[in-house]
Short mmCIF file of C-alpha atoms in Angstrom, two decimals:
data_model
loop_
_atom_site.label_atom_id
_atom_site.label_comp_id
_atom_site.label_asym_id
_atom_site.label_seq_id
_atom_site.Cartn_x
_atom_site.Cartn_y
_atom_site.Cartn_z
CA MET A 1 -0.58 -0.11 0.39
CA SER A 2 1.42 3.11 -0.67
CA PHE A 3 1.98 6.44 1.49
CA PRO A 4 -1.68 8.64 2.79
CA THR A 5 -1.57 11.69 1.57
CA LYS A 6 -1.66 14.70 3.34
CA GLN A 7 -5.14 15.06 3.01
CA GLN A 8 -6.18 11.52 3.45
CA LEU A 9 -3.89 12.17 7.26
CA TYR A 10 -5.84 15.28 7.86
CA ALA A 11 -9.72 13.20 6.74
CA GLN A 12 -7.88 10.18 8.98
CA PHE A 13 -7.71 12.43 11.63
CA ALA A 14 -10.57 13.52 11.58
CA GLN A 15 -13.08 10.31 11.15
CA ALA A 16 -10.76 8.48 14.77
CA ASP A 17 -11.32 8.94 18.33
CA ASP A 18 -8.11 8.97 19.26
CA ALA A 19 -5.40 11.34 16.96
CA VAL A 20 -2.08 13.18 17.24
CA TYR A 21 -0.14 15.87 15.36
CA PHE A 22 2.92 17.52 16.61
CA ALA A 23 5.65 18.86 13.56
CA SER A 24 8.51 20.73 14.19
CA ALA A 25 8.85 24.37 13.27
CA ASP A 26 10.83 23.51 9.97
CA LYS A 27 8.68 20.31 9.94
CA GLN A 28 11.22 18.09 8.96
CA GLN A 29 9.41 15.94 11.66
CA VAL A 30 6.02 15.73 10.53
CA TYR A 31 3.66 12.84 13.48
CA PHE A 32 -0.10 11.46 12.55
CA GLY A 33 -1.11 9.33 14.91
CA PHE A 34 -4.37 7.49 15.19
CA GLY A 35 -5.46 4.97 17.59
CA VAL A 36 -4.38 3.64 21.13
CA GLU A 37 -1.69 0.91 21.31
CA ALA A 38 -0.56 2.17 25.43
CA ALA A 39 -2.16 5.59 27.48
CA LEU A 40 -1.78 7.02 30.36
CA ASN A 41 -3.41 9.82 31.82
CA SER A 42 -0.54 11.42 34.44
CA GLY A 43 0.52 14.51 35.16
CA ASP A 44 3.60 12.79 37.58
CA ALA A 45 6.68 12.75 36.07
CA SER A 46 8.89 9.75 37.18
CA VAL A 47 5.18 7.57 36.19
CA VAL A 48 5.33 9.10 32.53
CA LYS A 49 9.26 7.87 32.54
CA ALA A 50 8.34 4.59 34.06
CA TRP A 51 5.18 4.04 31.85
CA LEU A 52 7.39 5.48 28.59
CA ARG A 53 10.87 3.03 28.96
CA GLU A 54 7.64 0.16 28.48
CA GLN A 55 6.55 1.31 25.04
CA LYS A 56 7.42 0.42 21.23
CA GLN A 57 5.41 3.27 19.08
CA PRO A 58 6.40 6.78 19.31
CA VAL A 59 5.00 8.55 21.99
CA PHE A 60 2.93 12.17 22.07
CA GLY A 61 0.95 13.72 25.02
CA GLY A 62 1.94 16.52 28.09
CA LEU A 63 2.77 16.99 31.34
CA PRO A 64 0.03 20.13 33.39
CA PHE A 65 1.88 23.31 33.65
CA ASP A 66 1.61 22.92 38.15
CA LYS A 67 -0.29 20.53 40.27
CA GLN A 68 -3.73 22.67 40.07
CA VAL A 69 -6.80 20.20 39.26
CA THR A 70 -8.24 19.62 36.53
CA THR A 71 -11.56 18.79 35.02
CA THR A 72 -10.62 17.30 32.00
CA SER A 73 -8.75 13.28 30.81
CA ILE A 74 -6.28 16.32 28.25
CA MET A 75 -5.54 19.16 30.63
CA ALA A 76 -4.15 16.88 33.19
CA GLY A 77 -2.10 14.98 31.81
CA TYR A 78 -2.52 12.71 29.44
CA PHE A 79 0.47 10.99 27.30
CA VAL A 80 -0.45 8.18 23.65
CA ALA A 81 1.22 5.88 22.32
CA PRO A 82 -0.76 4.92 19.46
CA ALA A 83 -1.56 2.36 17.55
CA VAL A 84 0.21 3.61 14.13
CA VAL A 85 1.99 6.26 13.71
CA TYR A 86 3.60 7.96 9.76
CA GLU A 87 6.34 10.36 9.65
CA VAL A 88 4.86 12.09 6.76
CA ASN A 89 9.01 13.21 6.16
CA GLN A 90 10.68 9.40 6.00
CA ALA A 91 6.93 7.63 4.78
CA LYS A 92 7.71 5.96 8.68
CA THR A 93 5.18 3.70 10.01
CA TRP A 94 5.14 2.45 13.16
CA GLY A 95 2.67 0.11 14.36
CA GLN A 96 0.19 -1.93 11.41
CA PRO A 97 -0.77 0.09 8.13
CA MET A 98 -4.41 0.88 8.00
CA ALA A 99 -5.91 -0.79 5.38
CA SER A 100 -8.48 1.50 4.18
CA TRP A 101 -8.37 5.89 4.18
CA PRO A 102 -12.11 7.65 4.61
CA THR A 103 -12.71 9.94 1.41
CA ILE A 104 -12.02 13.36 2.01
CA THR A 105 -14.76 16.10 2.89
CA HIS A 106 -15.50 19.60 2.55
CA ALA A 107 -18.03 19.78 4.70
CA ASN A 108 -17.93 23.86 6.55
CA GLN A 109 -15.57 25.26 9.23
CA ALA A 110 -17.60 25.95 12.59
CA ALA A 111 -17.88 30.16 13.76
CA ILE A 112 -17.29 32.61 15.93
CA ALA A 113 -21.34 32.81 17.62
CA SER A 114 -20.17 34.43 20.73
CA GLN A 115 -17.42 35.74 23.32
CA HIS A 116 -16.60 35.83 26.25
CA ASP A 117 -12.75 37.50 27.96
CA ASP A 118 -11.75 37.40 31.44
CA THR A 119 -12.70 41.49 32.31
CA THR A 120 -10.96 41.64 35.23
CA TRP A 121 -8.04 40.82 34.31
CA VAL A 122 -5.88 43.99 34.16
CA GLU A 123 -7.21 45.07 37.93
CA ARG A 124 -5.92 41.57 39.16
CA ILE A 125 -1.94 42.44 36.96
CA GLU A 126 -1.96 45.63 38.50
CA HIS A 127 -1.89 43.91 41.79
CA ALA A 128 0.61 41.87 40.31
CA ILE A 129 2.27 45.36 39.08
CA THR A 130 2.09 47.29 42.92
CA THR A 131 3.53 44.06 44.98
CA MET A 132 6.98 43.75 42.54
CA GLN A 133 7.12 48.08 42.54
CA THR A 134 6.94 47.57 46.33
CA ASP A 135 9.03 43.87 46.50
CA VAL A 136 12.28 44.99 44.99
CA THR A 137 13.35 40.67 45.12
CA LYS A 138 9.60 39.91 43.37
CA GLN A 139 10.82 40.63 39.88
CA LYS A 140 9.03 38.75 37.15
CA VAL A 141 5.15 37.01 36.88
CA VAL A 142 3.89 35.65 33.58
CA LEU A 143 0.01 35.73 33.78
CA GLY A 144 -2.16 34.37 31.28
CA ARG A 145 -6.34 35.11 31.07
CA GLN A 146 -8.34 33.07 28.85
CA ARG A 147 -11.15 33.38 25.77
CA GLN A 148 -14.77 31.69 25.94
CA LEU A 149 -16.12 30.74 22.77
CA GLN A 150 -19.17 29.73 21.95
CA LEU A 151 -19.16 28.22 17.98
CA THR A 152 -22.16 27.45 15.54
CA THR A 153 -21.36 23.50 14.96
CA THR A 154 -18.19 21.73 15.68
CA VAL A 155 -15.23 22.67 14.32
CA ASN A 156 -14.19 20.52 10.20
CA GLU A 157 -10.96 19.14 12.24
CA ALA A 158 -9.46 18.19 8.95
CA GLN A 159 -10.11 22.26 7.60
CA LEU A 160 -8.58 22.93 11.17
CA LEU A 161 -5.40 20.67 9.93
CA GLN A 162 -4.91 23.14 6.78
CA ASP A 163 -5.61 25.44 7.93
CA LEU A 164 -3.19 25.96 10.95
CA ASN A 165 -0.70 24.13 7.97
CA THR A 166 -1.30 27.46 5.92
CA GLN A 167 -1.28 29.72 8.06
CA GLN A 168 1.09 29.43 10.44
CA PRO A 169 3.92 27.71 9.34
CA ASN A 170 7.23 28.48 11.05
CA SER A 171 5.43 27.42 14.44
CA TYR A 172 5.33 24.30 15.75
CA HIS A 173 2.30 22.72 15.42
CA PHE A 174 0.65 19.91 17.97
CA VAL A 175 -2.40 18.08 17.49
CA LEU A 176 -4.02 16.32 20.73
CA LYS A 177 -7.06 14.28 19.88
CA HIS A 178 -8.79 12.04 23.17
CA ALA A 179 -11.79 11.87 25.20
CA GLY A 180 -14.07 13.70 22.95
CA GLU A 181 -11.44 17.22 22.49
CA LEU A 182 -9.38 18.89 20.96
CA PHE A 183 -5.91 20.56 21.92
CA VAL A 184 -5.01 23.06 19.51
CA SER A 185 -0.93 24.41 19.73
CA ALA A 186 0.94 26.34 17.53
CA THR A 187 3.54 27.59 19.81
CA PRO A 188 6.85 29.33 18.56
CA GLU A 189 9.03 28.05 21.02
CA ARG A 190 10.95 25.15 21.65
CA LEU A 191 10.94 23.83 25.47
CA VAL A 192 14.10 20.67 24.72
CA GLN A 193 14.86 18.66 21.82
CA VAL A 194 17.40 15.77 22.79
CA LYS A 195 19.02 14.36 19.14
CA ALA A 196 21.91 10.60 20.46
CA ALA A 197 23.74 12.99 22.37
CA ALA A 198 22.82 16.05 21.69
CA PHE A 199 20.16 18.84 23.40
CA SER A 200 18.77 22.26 21.69
CA THR A 201 16.82 24.60 23.30
CA ALA A 202 16.01 28.49 23.35
CA GLY A 203 15.48 31.35 25.83
CA VAL A 204 11.94 32.87 24.17
CA ALA A 205 10.65 35.70 25.95
CA GLY A 206 10.33 40.17 25.36
CA THR A 207 7.36 40.46 21.61
CA ILE A 208 6.35 43.53 19.79
CA ARG A 209 3.86 43.12 16.79
CA ARG A 210 4.79 42.81 12.97
CA SER A 211 3.40 45.63 10.36
CA ALA A 212 3.11 44.80 6.83
CA ASP A 213 5.85 47.43 6.03
CA GLU A 214 9.02 46.22 5.96
CA VAL A 215 10.64 48.98 6.59
CA GLU A 216 8.45 49.24 10.18
CA ASP A 217 8.38 45.57 10.33
CA GLN A 218 12.65 46.07 10.39
CA GLN A 219 11.74 49.17 13.00
CA LEU A 220 9.56 47.37 15.49
CA ALA A 221 12.58 44.40 15.50
CA ASP A 222 14.85 47.18 16.08
CA GLU A 223 12.97 49.05 18.66
CA LEU A 224 12.43 45.56 20.68
CA PHE A 225 16.07 44.37 20.64
CA ASN A 226 16.75 47.94 22.13
CA ASP A 227 14.13 47.86 24.54
CA ALA A 228 15.76 47.40 28.33
CA LYS A 229 11.49 46.14 29.67
CA ASN A 230 12.44 43.40 27.29
CA ARG A 231 15.98 42.95 27.48
CA LEU A 232 15.72 42.37 31.06
CA GLU A 233 12.87 39.80 30.52
CA HIS A 234 14.62 37.60 28.23
CA ALA A 235 17.88 38.00 30.61
CA TYR A 236 15.99 35.98 33.11
CA VAL A 237 15.05 33.68 31.03
CA VAL A 238 18.46 32.33 29.50
CA ASN A 239 20.14 32.84 31.95
CA THR A 240 17.59 30.52 34.42
CA ILE A 241 18.33 27.48 31.38
CA LYS A 242 21.77 27.73 32.16
CA GLU A 243 21.26 27.96 35.86
CA ARG A 244 19.01 24.73 35.48
CA LEU A 245 21.32 22.69 33.28
CA ALA A 246 24.74 23.52 34.03
CA ASP A 247 24.73 19.85 35.68
CA LEU A 248 23.17 17.65 32.38
CA VAL A 249 24.49 19.45 29.55
CA THR A 250 27.48 20.96 27.98
CA LEU A 251 26.20 24.04 27.11
CA ASN A 252 26.58 26.25 24.20
CA VAL A 253 24.98 30.10 24.85
CA PRO A 254 25.50 32.75 22.48
CA THR A 255 26.04 36.40 23.72
CA LYS A 256 23.19 38.12 22.52
CA PRO A 257 19.21 37.65 21.04
CA THR A 258 18.60 37.32 17.59
CA ILE A 259 15.01 38.27 16.24
CA MET A 260 11.81 35.05 15.90
CA LYS A 261 9.43 36.11 13.88
CA ASN A 262 5.90 34.49 12.96
CA PRO A 263 3.16 36.10 11.79
CA GLN A 264 0.96 38.55 13.99
CA VAL A 265 4.56 38.73 16.41
CA GLN A 266 8.00 38.99 16.75
CA HIS A 267 10.01 37.78 19.51
CA LEU A 268 14.19 37.79 20.96
CA TYR A 269 15.25 34.71 20.74
CA THR A 270 18.14 32.78 21.98
CA PRO A 271 19.06 29.52 20.53
CA ILE A 272 20.88 26.85 23.13
CA ASN A 273 22.51 23.63 22.21
CA GLY A 274 24.87 21.53 23.63
CA GLN A 275 25.43 18.32 24.49
CA LEU A 276 24.95 15.45 27.20
CA THR A 277 26.66 15.08 29.95
CA ALA A 278 25.08 12.06 32.49
CA ALA A 279 22.17 9.11 31.36
CA VAL A 280 19.72 11.30 31.39
CA ASN A 281 16.56 11.62 29.54
CA ILE A 282 14.30 13.60 27.53
CA LEU A 283 11.64 14.37 30.79
CA ASP A 284 14.37 14.89 33.07
CA LEU A 285 15.54 17.63 30.85
CA VAL A 286 12.16 19.15 30.63
CA THR A 287 11.31 19.12 34.64
CA ARG A 288 14.49 20.95 34.91
CA LEU A 289 13.78 23.27 32.61
CA HIS A 290 9.87 23.75 32.88
CA PRO A 291 8.56 26.37 33.84
CA THR A 292 11.10 28.66 32.47
CA PRO A 293 10.60 32.49 33.35
CA ALA A 294 9.35 32.71 30.32
CA LEU A 295 6.17 30.60 31.35
CA GLY A 296 6.38 31.57 35.58
CA GLY A 297 8.54 33.55 36.99
CA LYS A 298 11.26 34.66 39.26
CA PRO A 299 11.25 33.93 41.54
CA LEU A 300 9.74 30.73 41.06
CA ALA A 301 8.36 29.94 44.14
CA TRP A 302 6.71 32.58 44.11
CA ALA A 303 4.97 33.52 40.44
CA MET A 304 3.56 29.91 40.80
CA ALA A 305 1.53 30.86 43.45
CA THR A 306 1.24 34.16 42.22
CA ILE A 307 -0.12 32.47 38.94
CA LYS A 308 -2.54 30.12 41.18
CA GLN A 309 -3.77 33.04 43.02
CA LEU A 310 -4.44 35.34 39.87
CA GLU A 311 -5.43 32.59 37.34
CA LEU A 312 -8.72 32.59 36.69
CA ALA A 313 -9.49 28.39 36.22
CA PRO A 314 -5.83 26.32 35.79
CA ARG A 315 -3.89 25.99 32.61
CA GLY A 316 -3.59 22.66 32.13
CA LEU A 317 -1.65 21.53 29.10
CA PHE A 318 -1.94 25.52 28.12
CA ALA A 319 2.05 26.97 28.13
CA ALA A 320 2.58 23.28 29.56
CA PRO A 321 5.35 21.08 27.86
CA ILE A 322 3.70 19.18 25.27
CA GLY A 323 6.04 16.89 22.59
CA VAL A 324 7.09 13.15 21.41
CA VAL A 325 9.35 10.45 22.43
CA LEU A 326 10.29 8.28 20.17
CA PRO A 327 11.98 4.40 20.72
CA ASN A 328 14.75 5.22 20.90
CA GLY A 329 14.61 8.38 23.36
CA ASP A 330 14.82 11.36 20.82
CA GLY A 331 12.69 13.59 21.24
CA GLU A 332 11.10 17.11 21.15
CA PHE A 333 9.26 18.90 23.60
CA VAL A 334 7.93 22.08 22.99
CA VAL A 335 5.12 25.10 25.06
CA GLY A 336 2.34 24.84 24.60
CA ILE A 337 1.30 28.32 23.72
CA ARG A 338 -0.47 29.96 21.06
CA ALA A 339 -3.24 27.72 22.37
CA MET A 340 -6.93 26.87 22.89
CA LEU A 341 -8.87 23.58 24.11
CA ILE A 342 -12.54 22.25 21.96
CA ASN A 343 -15.18 21.21 23.66
CA HIS A 344 -18.06 19.92 21.49
CA GLN A 345 -18.99 23.87 19.90
CA THR A 346 -16.37 25.65 23.43
CA ALA A 347 -13.57 26.38 22.68
CA HIS A 348 -11.08 28.29 25.37
CA LEU A 349 -7.69 30.37 24.02
CA PHE A 350 -5.28 31.45 26.57
CA ALA A 351 -2.59 33.76 26.36
CA GLY A 352 0.46 34.97 29.07
CA ALA A 353 2.43 38.10 29.27
CA GLY A 354 5.93 38.58 31.05
CA ILE A 355 4.43 40.76 34.17
CA LEU A 356 7.13 43.16 35.79
CA ALA A 357 7.57 45.74 37.79
CA ASP A 358 7.42 48.29 34.70
CA SER A 359 4.26 47.67 32.97
CA ASP A 360 1.56 48.48 31.68
CA ALA A 361 -0.69 46.23 32.86
CA THR A 362 -3.31 47.93 29.85
CA GLN A 363 -1.05 47.46 27.12
CA GLU A 364 -0.20 43.43 28.17
CA PHE A 365 -3.98 43.32 28.03
CA ALA A 366 -3.67 44.21 24.34
CA GLU A 367 -0.43 41.90 23.74
CA THR A 368 -2.04 39.02 24.98
CA GLY A 369 -4.73 39.35 22.74
CA LEU A 370 -2.32 39.59 19.76
CA LYS A 371 -1.72 36.13 20.74
CA MET A 372 -4.89 34.79 20.88
CA LEU A 373 -4.98 35.89 17.30
CA PRO A 374 -3.29 31.93 15.79
CA MET A 375 -6.07 30.79 17.30
CA MET A 376 -9.05 33.29 16.69
CA ASN A 377 -7.81 33.25 12.96
CA LEU A 378 -7.95 28.96 13.42
CA LEU A 379 -11.45 29.45 14.01
CA LYS A 380 -12.40 31.53 11.73
CA GLY A 381 -11.28 29.70 9.00
#
């Protein structure tokens, strides 16, 4: 049997009860998985590590952002070894190939019927800003907000995957379908990749908008690069990564960030790589790195307590480590931002912003709105 086309894989994803899609930012690794060979509901990294050692198939899933209780099966921590996995670029298959493929349909995409935002977010963020202004030991907290959308019908998942590739070609893609829920992330941010004894991660923090005008777009990039607040926020992230991994790896860290450009926003970006210095599982690196200051804050204990206090709902897989682990131990985890959870005709979108003592809460609210655009555009078709 010939290897399936992308359209056939999209159509099968829409038809399957359990499915997963993962693509690296450069699209050199593109995986589709269907069915369940084995699955684990757990947010405990040590439990997941032990379970991973028993799996012969690639495993996909994620750990929750923190230990707050969530009410959904995916968001509380979920990993699956699909019954069959297709790696598109190498035309490689794990498991028994499917005997037939569904007919490709062209059903209409859902539309947004209503939108409910977090109306008190600015007020709560100002509370955090005041705390940092009066206590210099409190340096940064990343605070998120969620938006709830009611849709006119269920989502056309095949079209959603196709639009994800068209609209967000330079992002990581992670889409997990289980128990009637669909978690979608088009994240720019890798947490860590392991290949043989080499690893790669990155510091991503500091954001400004894009412009359709090339000259203005470069001016915005220059403004971001030279902005003291954003450079300080970025330095927090890079220095923390270095501190947390020092005893596990040898590190190569550039002295200055570059600019990462995504369709709606651009970020300060520092690639970090090196060699593992011990027998380390990818989840060891994941648990050391998560949450980076780009997702949590500094000092970490205060930031995590503030997130729990000020955000209205647990994050679950939002801003959490999500990814793939191959049977040989190689793999890649990304950060579940630019994300949404769809359950029937309700979608929950998430976005966060790094809050410092000199932050402007209204401006940060606008930035989180920009970060929701990738998922809003997907739902708008």
